[in-house]
């Protein structure tokens, strides 16, 4: 149970106190009424004695009585009605509410923090660790007070209204005060009249109420004297007469009213009556006068209990439902006279109210001296009058008890039967179970024992009281008088608990038996309730909270909702106060209590119970329980006109993940909208409320700056740019950023500006939102908001728009010079035309189906520059009649068909986005800090140019290496001219806008006639494979030099594109060499003529998606020619082998390929002619065919003479068709330079100049390696014949092969890397010595080129001369640019016998070794003689040639002849 103001002993003592009646004359009542009080109300605050009092028990032992309290009430003879009592108790509970504005008491129980008190005290110790100590601390704390004041008020009123029953005497009157005023003409006669009236009420059969303890009731005569208006001598004279007549112990002179009500007191007089009077002023009943009956309904009159108590009301009790008044305490059928609620004292309380208002001051004619006089009067009455009377009565009853013990049980039983003639002891079990089946006469010995026990209990003699109760209990049980027995059991248990020193434990089973008897046998719920209230308080004091809770719950029933609610609430507090708090049981029983409070009409208490239980259920995943509690809280709050609390409760139902069915959710939503409509009176001045639905995923909000992408029109295809339909790709975003940084750095001479900010058109959760984004005047801002409907019913949003605040630029100031105030489109803004500043788009209807996530795109149109802050969204929320299973998307329904079903509420939701978690510094890592997210705070800059790019006839599919010509249209759609147009791409080899000289050389007629992309010249078909040369520099094609090949300037007239103007430029495309789908990113960069401070440039993005198919694969290799016939080509000749294979499998409709031209491009070499043995010009390739071609390459004449730094390339064209493609012009040279040189730059860094400290060994190696370098580029130009839609098309293309080294094969397309086989892992100790670079064997063999000149066959007459001598010339050629020392060794290398057989038996004549030095590129001839002795075929390639650089020591051997045997045939002539 909750903590109470009174201790358990104080509560039990105050529940049963001596009752004293009071009868006043009219004059005495008038004296009291001067203070707005009756006489009983006047003395009530002073009825507790401030000192200990003493009396003698029957054994003449002195008994001390502490803290004694008496009750003084008017005599009321009318039986009160049940409705009055129910109304009184209901009003008492209603008037007692938790104090508002105080800090709640937070109790920590387990994992819960509960606000269950109305006073401020925080438990200092965690309750789940040391519950008992903390509870004791709270108990002893002076700050801790009642937590359920309404229950205590109910309990106090309940005990005051207890009926005076015949089976017990605790509420019977022990004495009667007769009060007469000293102003009476004959006070003594008035005393006599009052005494006679009291005697008539007690002993006449006309009155059954009130009940009197003894026949000879103590009468105490009080003379009331008004000090301010009376004759004090006369009063003293009358009092002397009274002493002579009644004795000093039977009368008293009480002087009051020492001042008049009009006087102003010198000191502040306290008002001790307010706490008593206000409790009784809560009901506005008419006061009951003696002999009058209150006006009640006939139905209530039928339940008035009979006077003699023997008759029973046979009427049905009022049904306890919403129509009946919820103040019914118990059922009224089957009552005995003693069981009913006479509530005489209750009526007395009502009478004493006398319509006095709560705010009326009391005791205005009394001084502090008068207070002391009244306190002294009660003290004298109790000590001199009441206690001696009680002591005397106890002695008399004790003497009877002693005399009874001397008789035998049988004789006593016979005497008892003789005295109790009206009692019929032999009854059936059914009759004995009936409480009215056995009644004792007032003189019955058993009742005398009970009467003595009650008297002892009232004067706190609990030992003797327990003994008497125990004795009476046995007698009553033997007689099967269950009502009497239950009463004795009840009081015996209380007496045993209150005994000083606790000689015996509290007999809880006595109480259980009494409760069961009252409830089940006697059918008296009032007495059962009294037992429960007493026993539960005792159990709680012993920390037996579980037993107390079970006891309280046992008495809850359907007959009284108010009682059930209060007891369930106390049971809940028992659960929370246990050693191990049962928090969920507390919450559950608080829910039950709230339900019963609601049925009882106690709306505020019901709401409080539900709110307290919500603390436990909240956030634990019990969504259905939360929904029920919140719904009830919302309903109760709305009933109590707490509209904001109601709206908050309904809001929680809607925002939690509800598991309710759709119909229930729809009901919740309608209730919420209805409540919210009443909370927010939609006035234009009031701010918009925050709505809970639908959910908004703020972090998923995206902002797009600019116009929407225009769709393709015919052959025109707009640049893809950026749109909200594109998903974020981190890798792609980084590529765009790098491209933009590249072009900006090129424009700014290789350096990024310090305030550079990457252009971001679409901001989302993945973008960098740390800086303020930039938007442009008159360009829309689109905000994409993600809505989620958590409910199973659709939501209809109407008039949906963005909420914003705009701060104009500082340039725009008012006349005073101060900045303008922010402008907002909030409804609270008055007198401002916001549409001229920011245009706001509004969506008229937006339907979100059940449990659907849907995005809305809302637009703003800025018309001024400044700072814009997008705050949130504003809309009308309503439901639709379109409820049920929504199979298809709701957006498919026709627009305008969604009619609002019921209430519509206008409100807003704020867009609050949390920035990214900071984690860079140590402080940020150790704490939780978030960076800014400024995607909703764009800065509006002045107008800028706006470029749109259209691609005309842009292909989507190409063959690998295919050349296609398209056009690009640039349109300036803004009002500002643009300049500095550039395009940047990571794949510059994919496209070209042409070279600087392209405009100067018009296309040939043949090219325009055949729609060829190349510049062609018709040649004579009979001329064969001819070679034509031309030259070009990479700088002319935007490659090389200091410029970046990725950044290309787009040629515009005067470099400016005027507003509204457009220009078309040709664009050549080449299919990438790799098969598959390629995404190629372009960034078009442009600037405004007027330089802006914040936005210096703009970019337009485009992603081209090209699908390439296989075409040709070109393999090429180069080797040195062994023949030196062409003496013109100083430095030697080379053979170029080109192998072309058709890789196409006809999936693209390709019929055949024709190789129309093979061109070379190099600074040093050029193709001279085609070595074609068959003389067949036609090189046609069908599917999977291969052709091999051989070409002779010679050094360019200018390559030896010109300086090495020359950047001009020589193009040599070998024409295999009917027309020459000029390979040194656009587009052939463009793609060659872009593809070949860009790959060179990526793969091999530029060679640095030799440093002065470089070793000579490295120089030698470099010279040797240079001998093998060729750097010859082969361009294979082809045509493909494609059949498409029954039409034959001719496609053109080119492939590039770069030959770097002699003998190394090169490919046109990169070879796919195969997975290496798994090998064992080997561990080697690293060598500490530095590894010296050595040239490879191939590079060494190329240092000296050797050639043998001899006759292929030689005839010799061996029969004439046995030795055949053949002259042989050995030609040595220096391939390097350095001087070389050469050694020729003619000795056979005899390594094995097989070598002799292979070489044959011939020998060289003359010297066996020759030494010589060859200058750079020098050719040297050495005349040798070979001697043969037999005919046969001989290999002359046996000379071994060694070479070394002139200034080096290391000797290298050349092995040229090992690969090409020099065979000679010797014949016999």
mmCIF file of C-alpha atoms in Angstrom, residues 1157-1354:
data_model
loop_
_atom_site.group_PDB
_atom_site.id
_atom_site.type_symbol
_atom_site.label_atom_id
_atom_site.label_comp_id
_atom_site.label_asym_id
_atom_site.label_seq_id
_atom_site.Cartn_x
_atom_site.Cartn_y
_atom_site.Cartn_z
ATOM 1 C CA UNK A 1157 44.961 0.689 -95.786
ATOM 2 C CA UNK A 1158 47.896 0.093 -93.472
ATOM 3 C CA UNK A 1159 49.618 3.228 -92.242
ATOM 4 C CA UNK A 1160 52.600 3.847 -90.064
ATOM 5 C CA UNK A 1161 53.300 6.685 -87.726
ATOM 6 C CA UNK A 1162 56.627 7.262 -86.117
ATOM 7 C CA UNK A 1163 59.299 9.864 -85.590
ATOM 8 C CA UNK A 1164 62.033 7.547 -86.997
ATOM 9 C CA UNK A 1165 60.489 4.857 -89.160
ATOM 10 C CA UNK A 1166 57.992 4.551 -91.936
ATOM 11 C CA UNK A 1167 56.514 1.777 -94.013
ATOM 12 C CA UNK A 1168 58.041 1.675 -97.473
ATOM 13 C CA UNK A 1169 56.246 -1.055 -99.325
ATOM 14 C CA UNK A 1170 54.243 -4.202 -98.968
ATOM 15 C CA UNK A 1171 56.079 -7.506 -99.324
ATOM 16 C CA UNK A 1172 53.325 -9.566 -100.870
ATOM 17 C CA UNK A 1173 54.511 -12.641 -102.798
ATOM 18 C CA UNK A 1174 51.055 -13.291 -104.322
ATOM 19 C CA UNK A 1175 50.594 -9.688 -105.481
ATOM 20 C CA UNK A 1176 46.981 -9.985 -104.291
ATOM 21 C CA UNK A 1177 45.667 -6.607 -103.236
ATOM 22 C CA UNK A 1178 42.275 -7.766 -101.904
ATOM 23 C CA UNK A 1179 42.411 -8.460 -98.167
ATOM 24 C CA UNK A 1180 38.884 -9.605 -97.435
ATOM 25 C CA UNK A 1181 38.146 -11.292 -94.136
ATOM 26 C CA UNK A 1182 35.001 -13.219 -93.322
ATOM 27 C CA UNK A 1183 34.143 -14.658 -89.917
ATOM 28 C CA UNK A 1184 37.120 -16.098 -88.002
ATOM 29 C CA UNK A 1185 39.505 -15.639 -90.969
ATOM 30 C CA UNK A 1186 43.066 -14.406 -90.590
ATOM 31 C CA UNK A 1187 45.414 -12.622 -92.946
ATOM 32 C CA UNK A 1188 49.148 -12.165 -92.635
ATOM 33 C CA UNK A 1189 50.888 -9.214 -94.207
ATOM 34 C CA UNK A 1190 54.539 -8.236 -94.399
ATOM 35 C CA UNK A 1191 55.844 -4.728 -94.914
ATOM 36 C CA UNK A 1192 59.256 -3.240 -95.307
ATOM 37 C CA UNK A 1193 60.089 -0.367 -92.990
ATOM 38 C CA UNK A 1194 62.892 2.049 -93.481
ATOM 39 C CA UNK A 1195 64.238 4.934 -91.465
ATOM 40 C CA UNK A 1196 62.901 8.341 -92.233
ATOM 41 C CA UNK A 1197 65.397 10.548 -93.959
ATOM 42 C CA UNK A 1198 64.777 13.297 -91.529
ATOM 43 C CA UNK A 1199 65.085 11.108 -88.462
ATOM 44 C CA UNK A 1200 68.868 11.004 -88.546
ATOM 45 C CA UNK A 1201 69.337 14.604 -89.476
ATOM 46 C CA UNK A 1202 66.722 16.184 -87.266
ATOM 47 C CA UNK A 1203 67.164 16.772 -83.588
ATOM 48 C CA UNK A 1204 65.819 14.131 -81.220
ATOM 49 C CA UNK A 1205 63.474 16.667 -79.642
ATOM 50 C CA UNK A 1206 61.422 16.980 -82.810
ATOM 51 C CA UNK A 1207 57.748 16.305 -82.127
ATOM 52 C CA UNK A 1208 56.623 15.748 -85.719
ATOM 53 C CA UNK A 1209 55.446 12.321 -86.705
ATOM 54 C CA UNK A 1210 55.824 10.864 -90.219
ATOM 55 C CA UNK A 1211 52.762 9.059 -91.499
ATOM 56 C CA UNK A 1212 53.249 6.468 -94.201
ATOM 57 C CA UNK A 1213 50.190 5.038 -95.956
ATOM 58 C CA UNK A 1214 50.217 1.649 -97.725
ATOM 59 C CA UNK A 1215 47.047 1.742 -99.799
ATOM 60 C CA UNK A 1216 45.338 -1.566 -100.334
ATOM 61 C CA UNK A 1217 42.120 -0.185 -101.799
ATOM 62 C CA UNK A 1218 41.013 2.364 -104.366
ATOM 63 C CA UNK A 1219 41.393 5.499 -102.323
ATOM 64 C CA UNK A 1220 43.858 6.834 -99.855
ATOM 65 C CA UNK A 1221 42.803 7.783 -96.370
ATOM 66 C CA UNK A 1222 45.012 10.671 -95.324
ATOM 67 C CA UNK A 1223 46.067 9.309 -91.982
ATOM 68 C CA UNK A 1224 47.704 12.538 -90.792
ATOM 69 C CA UNK A 1225 44.380 14.416 -90.630
ATOM 70 C CA UNK A 1226 41.192 14.256 -88.622
ATOM 71 C CA UNK A 1227 39.922 11.858 -87.480
ATOM 72 C CA UNK A 1228 42.543 9.205 -88.116
ATOM 73 C CA UNK A 1229 45.433 11.134 -86.574
ATOM 74 C CA UNK A 1230 43.257 12.354 -83.700
ATOM 75 C CA UNK A 1231 42.449 8.897 -82.486
ATOM 76 C CA UNK A 1232 45.990 7.709 -83.098
ATOM 77 C CA UNK A 1233 47.523 10.450 -80.979
ATOM 78 C CA UNK A 1234 44.851 10.158 -78.285
ATOM 79 C CA UNK A 1235 45.029 6.407 -77.926
ATOM 80 C CA UNK A 1236 48.722 5.701 -78.515
ATOM 81 C CA UNK A 1237 50.277 8.650 -76.725
ATOM 82 C CA UNK A 1238 47.879 8.582 -73.797
ATOM 83 C CA UNK A 1239 48.695 4.933 -73.174
ATOM 84 C CA UNK A 1240 52.392 5.734 -73.445
ATOM 85 C CA UNK A 1241 52.062 8.484 -70.862
ATOM 86 C CA UNK A 1242 50.184 6.175 -68.519
ATOM 87 C CA UNK A 1243 52.519 3.182 -68.874
ATOM 88 C CA UNK A 1244 56.006 4.660 -69.173
ATOM 89 C CA UNK A 1245 56.963 7.888 -67.430
ATOM 90 C CA UNK A 1246 59.076 10.285 -69.485
ATOM 91 C CA UNK A 1247 62.742 9.397 -69.407
ATOM 92 C CA UNK A 1248 64.743 11.806 -67.348
ATOM 93 C CA UNK A 1249 67.931 13.325 -68.681
ATOM 94 C CA UNK A 1250 71.105 11.561 -67.659
ATOM 95 C CA UNK A 1251 72.491 13.007 -64.492
ATOM 96 C CA UNK A 1252 76.158 13.884 -64.229
ATOM 97 C CA UNK A 1253 76.677 11.354 -61.479
ATOM 98 C CA UNK A 1254 75.298 8.416 -63.453
ATOM 99 C CA UNK A 1255 77.617 5.495 -63.864
ATOM 100 C CA UNK A 1256 79.094 4.688 -67.229
ATOM 101 C CA UNK A 1257 77.794 1.173 -66.934
ATOM 102 C CA UNK A 1258 74.178 2.432 -66.958
ATOM 103 C CA UNK A 1259 74.923 4.551 -70.006
ATOM 104 C CA UNK A 1260 76.254 1.516 -71.802
ATOM 105 C CA UNK A 1261 73.189 -0.496 -70.949
ATOM 106 C CA UNK A 1262 70.986 2.338 -72.177
ATOM 107 C CA UNK A 1263 72.843 2.530 -75.475
ATOM 108 C CA UNK A 1264 72.532 -1.227 -75.964
ATOM 109 C CA UNK A 1265 68.799 -1.130 -75.143
ATOM 110 C CA UNK A 1266 68.276 1.728 -77.546
ATOM 111 C CA UNK A 1267 69.505 -0.483 -80.401
ATOM 112 C CA UNK A 1268 66.439 -2.676 -79.949
ATOM 113 C CA UNK A 1269 63.908 0.195 -79.704
ATOM 114 C CA UNK A 1270 61.744 0.861 -82.711
ATOM 115 C CA UNK A 1271 58.736 2.988 -81.570
ATOM 116 C CA UNK A 1272 56.869 2.300 -84.780
ATOM 117 C CA UNK A 1273 53.089 2.630 -84.763
ATOM 118 C CA UNK A 1274 50.961 0.670 -87.193
ATOM 119 C CA UNK A 1275 47.460 1.917 -88.080
ATOM 120 C CA UNK A 1276 45.208 -0.659 -89.773
ATOM 121 C CA UNK A 1277 42.205 0.994 -91.458
ATOM 122 C CA UNK A 1278 39.288 -1.180 -92.411
ATOM 123 C CA UNK A 1279 35.760 -1.230 -93.708
ATOM 124 C CA UNK A 1280 33.037 -3.593 -92.561
ATOM 125 C CA UNK A 1281 30.019 -4.511 -94.632
ATOM 126 C CA UNK A 1282 27.003 -4.886 -92.384
ATOM 127 C CA UNK A 1283 23.521 -6.055 -93.317
ATOM 128 C CA UNK A 1284 20.883 -4.352 -91.214
ATOM 129 C CA UNK A 1285 17.148 -4.250 -91.985
ATOM 130 C CA UNK A 1286 17.865 -5.687 -95.454
ATOM 131 C CA UNK A 1287 20.182 -2.801 -96.165
ATOM 132 C CA UNK A 1288 23.906 -2.955 -96.535
ATOM 133 C CA UNK A 1289 25.882 -0.471 -94.527
ATOM 134 C CA UNK A 1290 29.558 0.259 -94.692
ATOM 135 C CA UNK A 1291 31.277 0.845 -91.376
ATOM 136 C CA UNK A 1292 34.763 2.220 -91.008
ATOM 137 C CA UNK A 1293 37.356 1.845 -88.336
ATOM 138 C CA UNK A 1294 40.978 1.702 -87.389
ATOM 139 C CA UNK A 1295 43.206 -0.250 -85.045
ATOM 140 C CA UNK A 1296 46.515 0.826 -83.594
ATOM 141 C CA UNK A 1297 49.506 -1.315 -82.769
ATOM 142 C CA UNK A 1298 52.607 0.162 -81.155
ATOM 143 C CA UNK A 1299 55.868 -1.688 -81.801
ATOM 144 C CA UNK A 1300 58.401 -0.751 -79.159
ATOM 145 C CA UNK A 1301 61.120 -3.354 -79.490
ATOM 146 C CA UNK A 1302 62.556 -5.586 -82.180
ATOM 147 C CA UNK A 1303 61.252 -9.108 -81.910
ATOM 148 C CA UNK A 1304 58.484 -8.250 -79.394
ATOM 149 C CA UNK A 1305 54.935 -8.982 -80.513
ATOM 150 C CA UNK A 1306 52.380 -6.254 -79.945
ATOM 151 C CA UNK A 1307 48.563 -6.461 -79.854
ATOM 152 C CA UNK A 1308 45.906 -3.949 -80.811
ATOM 153 C CA UNK A 1309 43.678 -4.897 -77.866
ATOM 154 C CA UNK A 1310 44.884 -5.814 -74.366
ATOM 155 C CA UNK A 1311 45.070 -9.530 -73.737
ATOM 156 C CA UNK A 1312 42.938 -10.923 -70.911
ATOM 157 C CA UNK A 1313 45.027 -11.990 -67.971
ATOM 158 C CA UNK A 1314 44.723 -15.694 -67.243
ATOM 159 C CA UNK A 1315 44.703 -16.944 -63.714
ATOM 160 C CA UNK A 1316 48.222 -18.174 -62.836
ATOM 161 C CA UNK A 1317 48.564 -21.757 -61.776
ATOM 162 C CA UNK A 1318 49.087 -22.397 -58.123
ATOM 163 C CA UNK A 1319 52.738 -23.001 -57.294
ATOM 164 C CA UNK A 1320 54.554 -23.840 -54.120
ATOM 165 C CA UNK A 1321 55.610 -20.898 -52.060
ATOM 166 C CA UNK A 1322 59.375 -20.587 -51.824
ATOM 167 C CA UNK A 1323 61.301 -18.587 -49.279
ATOM 168 C CA UNK A 1324 64.625 -17.081 -50.356
ATOM 169 C CA UNK A 1325 67.021 -15.054 -48.329
ATOM 170 C CA UNK A 1326 67.335 -11.661 -49.960
ATOM 171 C CA UNK A 1327 70.776 -10.812 -51.276
ATOM 172 C CA UNK A 1328 72.329 -7.769 -49.731
ATOM 173 C CA UNK A 1329 74.333 -6.875 -52.813
ATOM 174 C CA UNK A 1330 72.793 -4.442 -55.217
ATOM 175 C CA UNK A 1331 71.630 -6.031 -58.461
ATOM 176 C CA UNK A 1332 73.223 -4.419 -61.504
ATOM 177 C CA UNK A 1333 71.000 -3.919 -64.503
ATOM 178 C CA UNK A 1334 71.971 -6.043 -67.450
ATOM 179 C CA UNK A 1335 70.662 -5.886 -70.976
ATOM 180 C CA UNK A 1336 68.679 -8.864 -72.175
ATOM 181 C CA UNK A 1337 69.964 -11.373 -74.687
ATOM 182 C CA UNK A 1338 67.706 -10.001 -77.390
ATOM 183 C CA UNK A 1339 69.050 -6.509 -76.828
ATOM 184 C CA UNK A 1340 72.673 -7.773 -76.991
ATOM 185 C CA UNK A 1341 72.110 -9.670 -80.205
ATOM 186 C CA UNK A 1342 70.843 -6.513 -81.872
ATOM 187 C CA UNK A 1343 73.953 -4.507 -81.119
ATOM 188 C CA UNK A 1344 75.830 -5.817 -84.259
ATOM 189 C CA UNK A 1345 73.900 -6.958 -87.258
ATOM 190 C CA UNK A 1346 75.713 -9.696 -89.292
ATOM 191 C CA UNK A 1347 75.093 -10.944 -92.803
ATOM 192 C CA UNK A 1348 76.924 -13.621 -94.905
ATOM 193 C CA UNK A 1349 77.145 -13.149 -98.679
ATOM 194 C CA UNK A 1350 77.950 -16.308 -100.626
ATOM 195 C CA UNK A 1351 76.720 -18.322 -103.640
ATOM 196 C CA UNK A 1352 73.821 -20.601 -102.869
ATOM 197 C CA UNK A 1353 75.493 -23.434 -104.832
ATOM 198 C CA UNK A 1354 79.085 -23.955 -105.915
#
